[in-house]
Amino acid sequence: MAKILFVITGADHWTLADGTQHPTGFWAEEAVAPYEAFKAAGHEITVATPGGVVPTVDKGSLAPEVNGGQVNADRIAGVIATATEIQHPIRLEDVDLDDYAAVFYPGGHGPMEDLAVDAGSGALLTSALESGKPLGVVCHAPAALLATVEADGGNSFAGYRIAAFTNAEETQAGFADKAKWLLQDRLTEAGVLVQVGEPWVPNVVVDRNLVTGQNPASSAPLAVELLKKLG
């Protein structure tokens, strides 16, 4: 049994270019699919958020149309409501990477608000990358990689191949023209090599100990790859 750290956004909104706050948080499937996979494999999970706040699930991610129907939507909502790890997170600031065998970041638009500029999270990501431990990041959570700025101004993940939520998907989701910045563009500017797949289709990229997924549909196959690395 291994201990796996989930780092989840503490934001409940995403500030758009015009200053309005779009209600968001973490995306349900991206947390629940890996959570269930890791628990089924016998692993222990700890959730950390900035400040230790109970993370907010994006209400849109609980809609039946993005969960294959009402029955599964209700099931996923039930997992989130009853998962003690999610309801009782620790403070991200108190995390000791040595306590964990792997690190996983689920997405949602929330990370665009807080983890993208969270230096503590950035330091943790850099340490996880350098440690060789399995590190999984999915959908909008690669926004957190933007906070891994090194002393010379470079990015710790520059030169790594990753998958992340694409400009095409943000456009189809209706936010590309409202956002302050687009994830694919910012990652590319930081020297990260974004491997763009078809919109909404699973796309998992493995580069050394880093495992990334493009969208919600990528979260379950990403969990499979992380489990392989845990042995």
CSV table of C-alpha atoms in Angstrom, one decimal:
chain,number,residue,atom,x,y,z
A,1,MET,CA,0.0,0.0,0.0
A,2,ALA,CA,1.3,3.4,-0.9
A,3,LYS,CA,0.3,6.9,0.2
A,4,ILE,CA,-0.8,9.2,-2.6
A,5,LEU,CA,-1.2,12.9,-2.3
A,6,PHE,CA,-4.0,14.7,-4.1
A,7,VAL,CA,-3.5,18.4,-4.4
A,8,ILE,CA,-6.9,20.0,-5.2
A,9,THR,CA,-7.7,23.7,-5.9
A,10,GLY,CA,-9.1,25.7,-3.0
A,11,ALA,CA,-10.7,28.2,-5.4
A,12,ASP,CA,-14.5,28.4,-5.8
A,13,HIS,CA,-14.4,30.8,-8.7
A,14,TRP,CA,-12.3,31.8,-11.8
A,15,THR,CA,-11.8,35.5,-12.5
A,16,LEU,CA,-12.5,36.2,-16.2
A,17,ALA,CA,-11.0,38.9,-18.4
A,18,ASP,CA,-13.8,41.3,-17.6
A,19,GLY,CA,-13.4,40.9,-13.9
A,20,THR,CA,-16.5,38.7,-13.3
A,21,GLN,CA,-16.2,35.6,-11.2
A,22,HIS,CA,-17.2,32.4,-12.8
A,23,PRO,CA,-18.3,29.8,-10.2
A,24,THR,CA,-16.0,26.7,-10.4
A,25,GLY,CA,-13.7,24.5,-8.3
A,26,PHE,CA,-12.4,21.0,-9.1
A,27,TRP,CA,-14.0,18.8,-11.8
A,28,ALA,CA,-15.7,15.8,-10.3
A,29,GLU,CA,-14.7,13.1,-12.7
A,30,GLU,CA,-11.0,14.1,-12.6
A,31,ALA,CA,-10.9,13.6,-8.8
A,32,VAL,CA,-13.3,10.7,-8.5
A,33,ALA,CA,-12.1,8.4,-11.2
A,34,PRO,CA,-8.4,8.3,-9.9
A,35,TYR,CA,-9.7,8.3,-6.3
A,36,GLU,CA,-11.7,5.2,-6.9
A,37,ALA,CA,-8.9,3.5,-9.0
A,38,PHE,CA,-6.2,4.2,-6.3
A,39,LYS,CA,-8.5,3.1,-3.4
A,40,ALA,CA,-9.5,-0.1,-5.3
A,41,ALA,CA,-5.8,-0.9,-5.7
A,42,GLY,CA,-5.4,-0.6,-1.9
A,43,HIS,CA,-3.6,2.7,-1.7
A,44,GLU,CA,-4.1,5.5,0.9
A,45,ILE,CA,-5.1,9.0,-0.2
A,46,THR,CA,-4.5,12.3,1.5
A,47,VAL,CA,-6.0,15.5,0.0
A,48,ALA,CA,-4.3,18.8,0.4
A,49,THR,CA,-5.6,22.3,-0.5
A,50,PRO,CA,-4.2,25.8,-0.1
A,51,GLY,CA,-5.0,26.8,3.4
A,52,GLY,CA,-6.7,23.4,4.1
A,53,VAL,CA,-10.1,24.6,2.8
A,54,VAL,CA,-12.6,22.0,1.9
A,55,PRO,CA,-12.5,22.0,-1.9
A,56,THR,CA,-15.5,23.1,-3.9
A,57,VAL,CA,-16.7,20.8,-6.7
A,58,ASP,CA,-17.7,22.6,-9.9
A,59,LYS,CA,-21.5,22.2,-10.1
A,60,GLY,CA,-21.3,21.8,-13.9
A,61,SER,CA,-19.2,18.7,-13.4
A,62,LEU,CA,-22.1,17.0,-11.6
A,63,ALA,CA,-24.5,17.5,-14.5
A,64,PRO,CA,-26.0,14.3,-15.9
A,65,GLU,CA,-24.9,15.2,-19.5
A,66,VAL,CA,-21.2,15.1,-18.6
A,67,ASN,CA,-21.5,11.9,-16.5
A,68,GLY,CA,-23.3,9.6,-18.8
A,69,GLY,CA,-26.7,10.2,-17.1
A,70,GLN,CA,-28.3,11.1,-13.8
A,71,VAL,CA,-27.5,7.8,-12.1
A,72,ASN,CA,-23.8,8.1,-12.5
A,73,ALA,CA,-23.9,11.8,-11.8
A,74,ASP,CA,-25.6,11.0,-8.5
A,75,ARG,CA,-23.1,8.3,-7.8
A,76,ILE,CA,-20.1,10.6,-8.3
A,77,ALA,CA,-21.7,13.4,-6.2
A,78,GLY,CA,-22.1,10.7,-3.5
A,79,VAL,CA,-18.4,9.7,-3.6
A,80,ILE,CA,-17.4,13.3,-3.2
A,81,ALA,CA,-19.8,13.9,-0.3
A,82,THR,CA,-18.7,10.8,1.6
A,83,ALA,CA,-15.0,10.8,0.9
A,84,THR,CA,-13.5,11.7,4.2
A,85,GLU,CA,-10.2,12.6,2.5
A,86,ILE,CA,-11.9,15.2,0.3
A,87,GLN,CA,-14.1,16.6,3.1
A,88,HIS,CA,-11.1,16.8,5.6
A,89,PRO,CA,-8.1,18.0,3.6
A,90,ILE,CA,-4.8,19.0,5.1
A,91,ARG,CA,-3.0,22.3,4.5
A,92,LEU,CA,-0.9,22.3,1.3
A,93,GLU,CA,1.6,24.4,3.2
A,94,ASP,CA,2.1,21.5,5.7
A,95,VAL,CA,2.8,18.8,3.1
A,96,ASP,CA,6.0,16.8,3.4
A,97,LEU,CA,6.7,15.1,0.0
A,98,ASP,CA,8.7,12.4,1.8
A,99,ASP,CA,5.4,11.1,3.2
A,100,TYR,CA,4.0,10.2,-0.2
A,101,ALA,CA,4.8,7.7,-3.0
A,102,ALA,CA,3.0,9.7,-5.7
A,103,VAL,CA,1.3,13.0,-6.3
A,104,PHE,CA,-1.8,13.8,-8.3
A,105,TYR,CA,-3.4,17.0,-9.3
A,106,PRO,CA,-7.1,16.9,-10.6
A,107,GLY,CA,-8.3,19.9,-12.7
A,108,GLY,CA,-11.3,22.1,-13.1
A,109,HIS,CA,-11.1,25.8,-13.8
A,110,GLY,CA,-10.1,26.3,-10.1
A,111,PRO,CA,-6.4,25.8,-10.6
A,112,MET,CA,-6.4,28.6,-13.2
A,113,GLU,CA,-7.3,30.9,-10.2
A,114,ASP,CA,-5.1,29.7,-7.3
A,115,LEU,CA,-2.6,27.0,-8.1
A,116,ALA,CA,-1.3,28.8,-11.2
A,117,VAL,CA,0.2,31.4,-8.9
A,118,ASP,CA,0.8,29.3,-5.7
A,119,ALA,CA,4.6,29.3,-5.1
A,120,GLY,CA,4.2,26.5,-2.4
A,121,SER,CA,2.5,24.3,-4.9
A,122,GLY,CA,5.1,25.2,-7.5
A,123,ALA,CA,7.9,24.2,-5.2
A,124,LEU,CA,6.1,20.9,-4.4
A,125,LEU,CA,5.7,20.1,-8.1
A,126,THR,CA,9.3,20.8,-8.8
A,127,SER,CA,10.4,18.6,-5.9
A,128,ALA,CA,8.0,15.8,-7.0
A,129,LEU,CA,9.4,16.0,-10.5
A,130,GLU,CA,13.0,15.9,-9.4
A,131,SER,CA,12.3,13.1,-6.9
A,132,GLY,CA,11.3,10.7,-9.7
A,133,LYS,CA,8.1,9.8,-7.9
A,134,PRO,CA,5.0,9.3,-10.1
A,135,LEU,CA,3.4,12.7,-10.7
A,136,GLY,CA,0.0,12.9,-12.4
A,137,VAL,CA,-1.7,16.2,-13.6
A,138,VAL,CA,-4.9,16.4,-15.6
A,139,CYS,CA,-6.9,18.8,-17.7
A,140,HIS,CA,-6.7,22.4,-16.2
A,141,ALA,CA,-4.4,21.3,-13.4
A,142,PRO,CA,-1.3,21.8,-15.5
A,143,ALA,CA,-2.0,25.5,-14.8
A,144,ALA,CA,-0.1,24.7,-11.5
A,145,LEU,CA,3.0,24.1,-13.6
A,146,LEU,CA,3.1,27.8,-14.3
A,147,ALA,CA,4.1,28.4,-10.7
A,148,THR,CA,7.3,26.3,-11.0
A,149,VAL,CA,9.5,29.3,-11.8
A,150,GLU,CA,13.2,28.7,-11.1
A,151,ALA,CA,15.8,31.2,-10.0
A,152,ASP,CA,16.8,31.9,-13.6
A,153,GLY,CA,13.2,32.6,-14.6
A,154,GLY,CA,12.8,29.2,-16.4
A,155,ASN,CA,10.1,26.7,-15.8
A,156,SER,CA,10.9,23.3,-14.1
A,157,PHE,CA,8.8,21.5,-16.7
A,158,ALA,CA,10.3,23.2,-19.7
A,159,GLY,CA,11.2,20.5,-22.3
A,160,TYR,CA,8.7,18.0,-20.8
A,161,ARG,CA,6.0,16.6,-23.1
A,162,ILE,CA,2.6,16.9,-21.5
A,163,ALA,CA,-1.2,16.9,-22.2
A,164,ALA,CA,-3.4,19.7,-21.0
A,165,PHE,CA,-6.8,21.2,-21.7
A,166,THR,CA,-6.4,22.7,-25.2
A,167,ASN,CA,-7.4,26.0,-26.8
A,168,ALA,CA,-9.9,24.1,-29.0
A,169,GLU,CA,-11.6,22.6,-26.0
A,170,GLU,CA,-11.7,25.9,-24.2
A,171,THR,CA,-13.3,27.4,-27.3
A,172,GLN,CA,-15.9,24.6,-27.5
A,173,ALA,CA,-16.6,25.0,-23.8
A,174,GLY,CA,-17.4,28.7,-24.4
A,175,PHE,CA,-14.6,30.3,-22.4
A,176,ALA,CA,-11.8,31.0,-24.8
A,177,ASP,CA,-13.0,34.5,-25.6
A,178,LYS,CA,-13.7,35.2,-21.9
A,179,ALA,CA,-10.5,34.0,-20.2
A,180,LYS,CA,-7.6,36.2,-19.2
A,181,TRP,CA,-5.3,33.7,-20.7
A,182,LEU,CA,-5.4,30.2,-22.3
A,183,LEU,CA,-3.7,27.3,-20.7
A,184,GLN,CA,-2.2,25.8,-23.8
A,185,ASP,CA,-0.7,29.1,-24.8
A,186,ARG,CA,0.8,29.9,-21.4
A,187,LEU,CA,2.4,26.4,-21.1
A,188,THR,CA,3.8,26.7,-24.5
A,189,GLU,CA,5.3,30.1,-23.7
A,190,ALA,CA,6.9,28.5,-20.6
A,191,GLY,CA,8.7,26.0,-22.8
A,192,VAL,CA,6.4,23.1,-21.9
A,193,LEU,CA,5.7,20.8,-24.9
A,194,VAL,CA,1.9,20.5,-25.1
A,195,GLN,CA,0.9,17.4,-27.1
A,196,VAL,CA,-2.5,18.3,-28.5
A,197,GLY,CA,-5.0,15.5,-29.1
A,198,GLU,CA,-8.6,15.5,-30.4
A,199,PRO,CA,-11.0,17.5,-28.3
A,200,TRP,CA,-12.7,15.6,-25.5
A,201,VAL,CA,-11.0,12.3,-26.4
A,202,PRO,CA,-8.7,10.6,-23.9
A,203,ASN,CA,-5.1,11.7,-24.4
A,204,VAL,CA,-2.5,10.7,-21.8
A,205,VAL,CA,1.2,11.6,-22.2
A,206,VAL,CA,3.9,9.9,-20.2
A,207,ASP,CA,7.3,11.6,-20.0
A,208,ARG,CA,9.7,10.1,-17.5
A,209,ASN,CA,7.9,10.2,-14.1
A,210,LEU,CA,5.3,12.8,-15.3
A,211,VAL,CA,1.9,11.5,-16.4
A,212,THR,CA,-0.5,14.1,-17.8
A,213,GLY,CA,-4.0,14.0,-19.3
A,214,GLN,CA,-5.8,16.4,-21.6
A,215,ASN,CA,-9.4,16.5,-20.4
A,216,PRO,CA,-11.9,14.8,-18.0
A,217,ALA,CA,-12.0,11.7,-20.1
A,218,SER,CA,-8.3,11.3,-19.6
A,219,SER,CA,-8.5,11.0,-15.8
A,220,ALA,CA,-9.3,7.3,-15.6
A,221,PRO,CA,-6.6,6.2,-18.1
A,222,LEU,CA,-4.1,8.5,-16.4
A,223,ALA,CA,-4.8,6.7,-13.1
A,224,VAL,CA,-4.0,3.4,-14.8
A,225,GLU,CA,-0.6,4.8,-15.9
A,226,LEU,CA,0.2,6.1,-12.4
A,227,LEU,CA,-0.7,2.8,-10.9
A,228,LYS,CA,1.7,1.1,-13.3
A,229,LYS,CA,4.5,3.4,-12.1
A,230,LEU,CA,3.7,2.6,-8.5
A,231,GLY,CA,4.1,-1.1,-9.3
